[in-house]
Structure formats: structure tokens, C-alpha cells
């Protein structure tokens, strides 16, 4: 899948609530009430990732998460990352 | 910990939203939007259980869960089960 | 997907180590060292289930699990259940 | 709990198989067969962390994990981190 250009990514961002474009990836920082709540969200991400066979990078810091989407095989952000960012956005609206 | 009598358990139930006393255990049935949402709740239960070192029985049926609390070593429902039912109740209010 | 007959299922069982045919489903009982080890296996099942979009019934009893496969929409065991039983078998060989 | 000195930490390392002392934390890198296997280990870490009320930093990169232990409130590595590194070591011997 083709890598999107910086300007193509910038055009997508307004529709992706909470996501930013940083260090070549789509990135979202989350803060939860505590570790357990954060981890339940990590599990949602894991299930989504296995289903889509596309796995975000996830950094767990107690109640804080950083989720980063990049298509390593394409060397950048692709339509697949944009689509997964939107899917993850639906989860966090709960 | 001492097993509670049926009448003691019945007195506790009104404060335990959604829990019933069935087949000698405190039981709660849950229905979620889908498997992933149900499973994220199972993970919350698992973390809570390990923390408290008290593990509910959990039946997973796609988007439906049955959670049952009983203190097997006391042969019935104890104050520990009532307390964990209340804790689980706090989770499901989210 | 077509429901398999009892004799078709019986023919599949020898290749499915540890699975039995019980109450109209393929069933496997597991015993682990403790809850945490059992639950890590539940998570493997959950990831596999979401990926395959086919979800086993799972009963968690501290360190014991009962996993049951049935295709509810077909009213019995199908080739899909046999295939997932084999997949789960690969997990538990670790 | 008191922060250990660099030399105290260096003395502990030989008993902590696979752990290194890096950027002020005890760090362990893991590589698993795939995401699902890595994630099952993350769940073991999560259960252990909640039980001990001490939560490692965990970076998930598909089948690779980086686990880092530091006691943020003590500003460094304490006996608690050393003890949890040993606990995690027991998990990964399976």
C-alpha cells in the first residue's frame, strides 16, 4: 500500500479526533483513570489489531498510553493506518 | 471467612445492582455490544481478581457474560463475595 | 456451513488431541498452574476468535478452563469448529 | 523505598537473567513468535503488576516487547524493581 505524503496526511488529520502526525507516524496519547482502565483499552486495541492484521505500536505507562500507527513495510503512513486510526477513534468514544 | 445465611444474603442484594442469588452464588449476567467489548470487561474482572486474590467464575458466550461469586473454601457466599460484587458493580457503571 | 453428522465428528476426533464431543459441541478441558496462566491462554483464544470471527464458549474456573466449539447458526458442529479446534490445539502445545 | 546505587544494581544483575541496567531502569527485551504470543505475555505482566501494585513500562512492537522497571516515586531502581524483575523472570522461563 502506498505511503501517503505529508500533505495527504495533514488533510486526513481533522477527521481523526485526537490523532497527530509525529515522527512519521499517526500518534494518539491517552490518559485513563488507572492502569486497569488503560489496560482494558489495550486489549481492545489488541483484538482490533489481530482482526485487521495491522498492529499499532503501544507504549504503556501505568494509566497513560501512546498508540502509534505506521506501515513499516511501506516506510510511512498509509491509508491502512488512517483507517485503523478511525476504528480506534470509535472505541475511545465509549 | 464465614458463609452468610440465605437471609443475610437477601438483605445485601438490594445494594448490589444487577446481582441475584442463584444456585448458592452471587450471579450477574451482562450483555455487551460485541465480543471485544465483553472481553475488555473480562480483563477488568481478571485484574480485579488477581489484585484481591479472589476469582469469580466467568462464562463467556460471545457478547454475553455470566459472572458468579462464591467462596468455595467456605462452601457459600461470604462477605468477601459481597464486597467483590460491589467492586465489580463500580466497573460496570462506566 | 453444513452441520457435521455425529459419525463425521467421531472420525475427526482422533486428530484433535484432547477434544471430545459432548452435548453437541467440541469440548476441551484445560488445567493450568494458576489463574494467571489460565487467563493468558484465554487471551490467546480471544485473539484467535476475533481473527477468525468465530468465538468459542469459554468457562473460567480459577485455573481450569472449559472451551466449547459449536456453530450456533448451523445448530451443531461444522468444519469451522473442527478447524478452530485444531488451531487451539497448536496453541496449547507451547 | 530507597533508590539503589549504580553499584548495588550492578551486583544484582547477574541473578536477573536477561535484564540490563539502562537509562536508569531495569530493562528486558523480549522477542516472541508473533503478536499473539507477545500479548499473552503482556497480560501476564499486567496481572502481576496489579497484584503487586507496581507497574512496569511496557512497549509493544508487534512480536517484540521492551519491559522497563523503575520506581518513579523514588527516582530510580529500588529493591521492589529487583524483586519484580525476578518475578517476571520466572514467567518467561515457561
mmCIF file of N, CA and C in Angstrom, chain B residues 21-85:
data_model
loop_
_atom_site.group_PDB
_atom_site.id
_atom_site.type_symbol
_atom_site.label_atom_id
_atom_site.label_comp_id
_atom_site.label_asym_id
_atom_site.label_seq_id
_atom_site.Cartn_x
_atom_site.Cartn_y
_atom_site.Cartn_z
ATOM 1 N N UNK B 21 -29.124 -13.930 43.632
ATOM 2 C CA UNK B 21 -28.597 -15.055 44.424
ATOM 3 C C UNK B 21 -29.177 -16.317 43.810
ATOM 4 N N UNK B 22 -28.299 -17.129 43.227
ATOM 5 C CA UNK B 22 -28.783 -18.236 42.407
ATOM 6 C C UNK B 22 -27.850 -19.429 42.552
ATOM 7 N N UNK B 23 -28.432 -20.586 42.825
ATOM 8 C CA UNK B 23 -27.630 -21.815 42.968
ATOM 9 C C UNK B 23 -26.461 -21.614 43.930
ATOM 10 N N UNK B 24 -26.726 -20.885 45.008
ATOM 11 C CA UNK B 24 -25.714 -20.743 46.055
ATOM 12 C C UNK B 24 -24.600 -19.759 45.773
ATOM 13 N N UNK B 25 -24.794 -18.921 44.752
ATOM 14 C CA UNK B 25 -23.748 -17.946 44.407
ATOM 15 C C UNK B 25 -24.374 -16.588 44.088
ATOM 16 N N UNK B 26 -23.570 -15.533 44.167
ATOM 17 C CA UNK B 26 -23.980 -14.235 43.643
ATOM 18 C C UNK B 26 -23.700 -14.239 42.146
ATOM 19 N N UNK B 27 -24.721 -13.931 41.358
ATOM 20 C CA UNK B 27 -24.598 -14.078 39.905
ATOM 21 C C UNK B 27 -25.002 -12.776 39.216
ATOM 22 N N UNK B 28 -24.260 -12.418 38.184
ATOM 23 C CA UNK B 28 -24.601 -11.246 37.376
ATOM 24 C C UNK B 28 -24.466 -11.614 35.906
ATOM 25 N N UNK B 29 -25.510 -11.355 35.133
ATOM 26 C CA UNK B 29 -25.468 -11.556 33.685
ATOM 27 C C UNK B 29 -25.266 -10.213 33.003
ATOM 28 N N UNK B 30 -24.382 -10.217 32.034
ATOM 29 C CA UNK B 30 -24.076 -8.994 31.285
ATOM 30 C C UNK B 30 -24.245 -9.246 29.793
ATOM 31 N N UNK B 31 -24.709 -8.241 29.095
ATOM 32 C CA UNK B 31 -24.743 -8.285 27.632
ATOM 33 C C UNK B 31 -24.036 -7.041 27.101
ATOM 34 N N UNK B 32 -23.072 -7.254 26.234
ATOM 35 C CA UNK B 32 -22.305 -6.153 25.656
ATOM 36 C C UNK B 32 -22.602 -6.037 24.163
ATOM 37 N N UNK B 33 -22.064 -5.026 23.538
ATOM 38 C CA UNK B 33 -22.322 -4.804 22.110
ATOM 39 C C UNK B 33 -21.765 -5.949 21.261
ATOM 40 N N UNK B 34 -20.592 -6.431 21.644
ATOM 41 C CA UNK B 34 -19.959 -7.497 20.858
ATOM 42 C C UNK B 34 -18.933 -8.221 21.728
ATOM 43 N N UNK B 35 -18.243 -9.184 21.140
ATOM 44 C CA UNK B 35 -17.262 -9.957 21.895
ATOM 45 C C UNK B 35 -16.151 -9.076 22.457
ATOM 46 N N UNK B 36 -15.649 -8.165 21.643
ATOM 47 C CA UNK B 36 -14.499 -7.354 22.061
ATOM 48 C C UNK B 36 -14.844 -6.527 23.297
ATOM 49 N N UNK B 37 -16.040 -5.965 23.315
ATOM 50 C CA UNK B 37 -16.444 -5.163 24.471
ATOM 51 C C UNK B 37 -16.625 -6.051 25.708
ATOM 52 N N UNK B 38 -17.227 -7.213 25.487
ATOM 53 C CA UNK B 38 -17.390 -8.164 26.598
ATOM 54 C C UNK B 38 -16.021 -8.572 27.137
ATOM 55 N N UNK B 39 -15.086 -8.834 26.229
ATOM 56 C CA UNK B 39 -13.790 -9.343 26.663
ATOM 57 C C UNK B 39 -12.981 -8.275 27.406
ATOM 58 N N UNK B 40 -13.119 -7.029 27.013
ATOM 59 C CA UNK B 40 -12.442 -5.957 27.756
ATOM 60 C C UNK B 40 -12.940 -5.940 29.204
ATOM 61 N N UNK B 41 -14.217 -6.250 29.402
ATOM 62 C CA UNK B 41 -14.755 -6.320 30.763
ATOM 63 C C UNK B 41 -14.195 -7.545 31.504
ATOM 64 N N UNK B 42 -14.055 -8.645 30.804
ATOM 65 C CA UNK B 42 -13.445 -9.848 31.404
ATOM 66 C C UNK B 42 -12.029 -9.529 31.908
ATOM 67 N N UNK B 43 -11.314 -8.739 31.128
ATOM 68 C CA UNK B 43 -9.957 -8.364 31.539
ATOM 69 C C UNK B 43 -9.983 -7.512 32.807
ATOM 70 N N UNK B 44 -10.959 -6.613 32.892
ATOM 71 C CA UNK B 44 -11.120 -5.838 34.139
ATOM 72 C C UNK B 44 -11.354 -6.770 35.323
ATOM 73 N N UNK B 45 -12.218 -7.761 35.110
ATOM 74 C CA UNK B 45 -12.508 -8.745 36.161
ATOM 75 C C UNK B 45 -11.247 -9.513 36.541
ATOM 76 N N UNK B 46 -10.467 -9.890 35.546
ATOM 77 C CA UNK B 46 -9.254 -10.669 35.800
ATOM 78 C C UNK B 46 -8.248 -9.860 36.627
ATOM 79 N N UNK B 47 -8.088 -8.588 36.283
ATOM 80 C CA UNK B 47 -7.148 -7.738 37.031
ATOM 81 C C UNK B 47 -7.627 -7.554 38.465
ATOM 82 N N UNK B 48 -8.918 -7.310 38.612
ATOM 83 C CA UNK B 48 -9.514 -7.144 39.947
ATOM 84 C C UNK B 48 -9.345 -8.423 40.768
ATOM 85 N N UNK B 49 -9.555 -9.546 40.122
ATOM 86 C CA UNK B 49 -9.481 -10.850 40.800
ATOM 87 C C UNK B 49 -8.073 -11.136 41.302
ATOM 88 N N UNK B 50 -7.087 -10.853 40.469
ATOM 89 C CA UNK B 50 -5.706 -11.106 40.881
ATOM 90 C C UNK B 50 -5.303 -10.177 42.020
ATOM 91 N N UNK B 51 -5.769 -8.940 41.939
ATOM 92 C CA UNK B 51 -5.447 -7.955 42.982
ATOM 93 C C UNK B 51 -6.040 -8.397 44.325
ATOM 94 N N UNK B 52 -7.278 -8.854 44.280
ATOM 95 C CA UNK B 52 -7.987 -9.235 45.505
ATOM 96 C C UNK B 52 -7.713 -10.691 45.879
ATOM 97 N N UNK B 53 -7.035 -11.404 45.026
ATOM 98 C CA UNK B 53 -6.839 -12.853 45.192
ATOM 99 C C UNK B 53 -8.172 -13.562 45.464
ATOM 100 N N UNK B 54 -9.153 -13.201 44.698
ATOM 101 C CA UNK B 54 -10.481 -13.835 44.787
ATOM 102 C C UNK B 54 -11.044 -13.816 43.367
ATOM 103 N N UNK B 55 -11.340 -15.006 42.833
ATOM 104 C CA UNK B 55 -11.562 -15.135 41.395
ATOM 105 C C UNK B 55 -12.982 -15.578 41.084
ATOM 106 N N UNK B 56 -13.748 -14.717 40.455
ATOM 107 C CA UNK B 56 -15.103 -15.123 40.079
ATOM 108 C C UNK B 56 -15.080 -16.204 39.000
ATOM 109 N N UNK B 57 -16.125 -16.999 38.962
ATOM 110 C CA UNK B 57 -16.355 -17.872 37.815
ATOM 111 C C UNK B 57 -16.878 -16.992 36.683
ATOM 112 N N UNK B 58 -16.363 -17.182 35.495
ATOM 113 C CA UNK B 58 -16.781 -16.344 34.359
ATOM 114 C C UNK B 58 -17.114 -17.248 33.176
ATOM 115 N N UNK B 59 -18.324 -17.099 32.658
ATOM 116 C CA UNK B 59 -18.722 -17.826 31.449
ATOM 117 C C UNK B 59 -18.840 -16.828 30.308
ATOM 118 N N UNK B 60 -18.072 -17.061 29.266
ATOM 119 C CA UNK B 60 -18.069 -16.162 28.103
ATOM 120 C C UNK B 60 -18.862 -16.801 26.975
ATOM 121 N N UNK B 61 -19.880 -16.093 26.510
ATOM 122 C CA UNK B 61 -20.699 -16.561 25.384
ATOM 123 C C UNK B 61 -20.809 -15.415 24.380
ATOM 124 N N UNK B 62 -19.802 -15.270 23.565
ATOM 125 C CA UNK B 62 -19.691 -14.164 22.605
ATOM 126 C C UNK B 62 -19.848 -12.805 23.331
ATOM 127 N N UNK B 63 -20.985 -12.128 23.184
ATOM 128 C CA UNK B 63 -21.146 -10.810 23.820
ATOM 129 C C UNK B 63 -21.834 -10.888 25.182
ATOM 130 N N UNK B 64 -22.050 -12.083 25.673
ATOM 131 C CA UNK B 64 -22.719 -12.255 26.965
ATOM 132 C C UNK B 64 -21.763 -12.883 27.979
ATOM 133 N N UNK B 65 -21.838 -12.384 29.194
ATOM 134 C CA UNK B 65 -21.032 -12.935 30.276
ATOM 135 C C UNK B 65 -21.935 -13.311 31.442
ATOM 136 N N UNK B 66 -21.583 -14.394 32.104
ATOM 137 C CA UNK B 66 -22.177 -14.696 33.409
ATOM 138 C C UNK B 66 -21.025 -14.717 34.413
ATOM 139 N N UNK B 67 -21.153 -13.898 35.431
ATOM 140 C CA UNK B 67 -20.125 -13.818 36.474
ATOM 141 C C UNK B 67 -20.746 -14.351 37.753
ATOM 142 N N UNK B 68 -20.071 -15.303 38.408
ATOM 143 C CA UNK B 68 -20.608 -15.886 39.642
ATOM 144 C C UNK B 68 -19.565 -15.809 40.741
ATOM 145 N N UNK B 69 -20.002 -15.359 41.904
ATOM 146 C CA UNK B 69 -19.110 -15.224 43.057
ATOM 147 C C UNK B 69 -19.526 -16.191 44.143
ATOM 148 N N UNK B 70 -18.585 -16.988 44.587
ATOM 149 C CA UNK B 70 -18.813 -17.927 45.676
ATOM 150 C C UNK B 70 -17.445 -18.185 46.310
ATOM 151 N N UNK B 71 -17.430 -18.379 47.615
ATOM 152 C CA UNK B 71 -16.162 -18.703 48.287
ATOM 153 C C UNK B 71 -16.121 -20.215 48.471
ATOM 154 N N UNK B 72 -15.471 -20.884 47.528
ATOM 155 C CA UNK B 72 -15.509 -22.350 47.518
ATOM 156 C C UNK B 72 -14.994 -22.932 48.838
ATOM 157 N N UNK B 73 -13.966 -22.278 49.413
ATOM 158 C CA UNK B 73 -13.404 -22.809 50.660
ATOM 159 C C UNK B 73 -14.367 -22.662 51.844
ATOM 160 N N UNK B 74 -15.334 -21.748 51.748
ATOM 161 C CA UNK B 74 -16.333 -21.597 52.819
ATOM 162 C C UNK B 74 -17.645 -22.292 52.455
ATOM 163 N N UNK B 75 -17.728 -22.805 51.262
ATOM 164 C CA UNK B 75 -18.929 -23.524 50.836
ATOM 165 C C UNK B 75 -20.135 -22.633 50.630
ATOM 166 N N UNK B 76 -19.899 -21.364 50.312
ATOM 167 C CA UNK B 76 -21.048 -20.493 50.057
ATOM 168 C C UNK B 76 -20.612 -19.058 49.858
ATOM 169 N N UNK B 77 -21.572 -18.164 49.941
ATOM 170 C CA UNK B 77 -21.317 -16.738 49.742
ATOM 171 C C UNK B 77 -20.858 -16.130 51.070
ATOM 172 N N UNK B 78 -19.746 -15.391 51.017
ATOM 173 C CA UNK B 78 -19.224 -14.731 52.226
ATOM 174 C C UNK B 78 -19.195 -13.213 52.005
ATOM 175 N N UNK B 79 -18.788 -12.501 53.052
ATOM 176 C CA UNK B 79 -18.660 -11.042 52.952
ATOM 177 C C UNK B 79 -17.684 -10.658 51.829
ATOM 178 N N UNK B 80 -16.724 -11.532 51.578
ATOM 179 C CA UNK B 80 -15.738 -11.279 50.527
ATOM 180 C C UNK B 80 -16.404 -11.242 49.144
ATOM 181 N N UNK B 81 -17.382 -12.126 48.942
ATOM 182 C CA UNK B 81 -18.109 -12.134 47.662
ATOM 183 C C UNK B 81 -18.978 -10.891 47.519
ATOM 184 N N UNK B 82 -19.619 -10.528 48.625
ATOM 185 C CA UNK B 82 -20.471 -9.329 48.603
ATOM 186 C C UNK B 82 -19.608 -8.112 48.266
ATOM 187 N N UNK B 83 -18.440 -8.043 48.871
ATOM 188 C CA UNK B 83 -17.542 -6.923 48.645
ATOM 189 C C UNK B 83 -17.051 -6.894 47.191
ATOM 190 N N UNK B 84 -16.736 -8.067 46.638
ATOM 191 C CA UNK B 84 -16.281 -8.083 45.249
ATOM 192 C C UNK B 84 -17.421 -7.780 44.275
ATOM 193 N N UNK B 85 -18.630 -8.214 44.603
ATOM 194 C CA UNK B 85 -19.790 -7.858 43.761
ATOM 195 C C UNK B 85 -19.932 -6.340 43.683
#
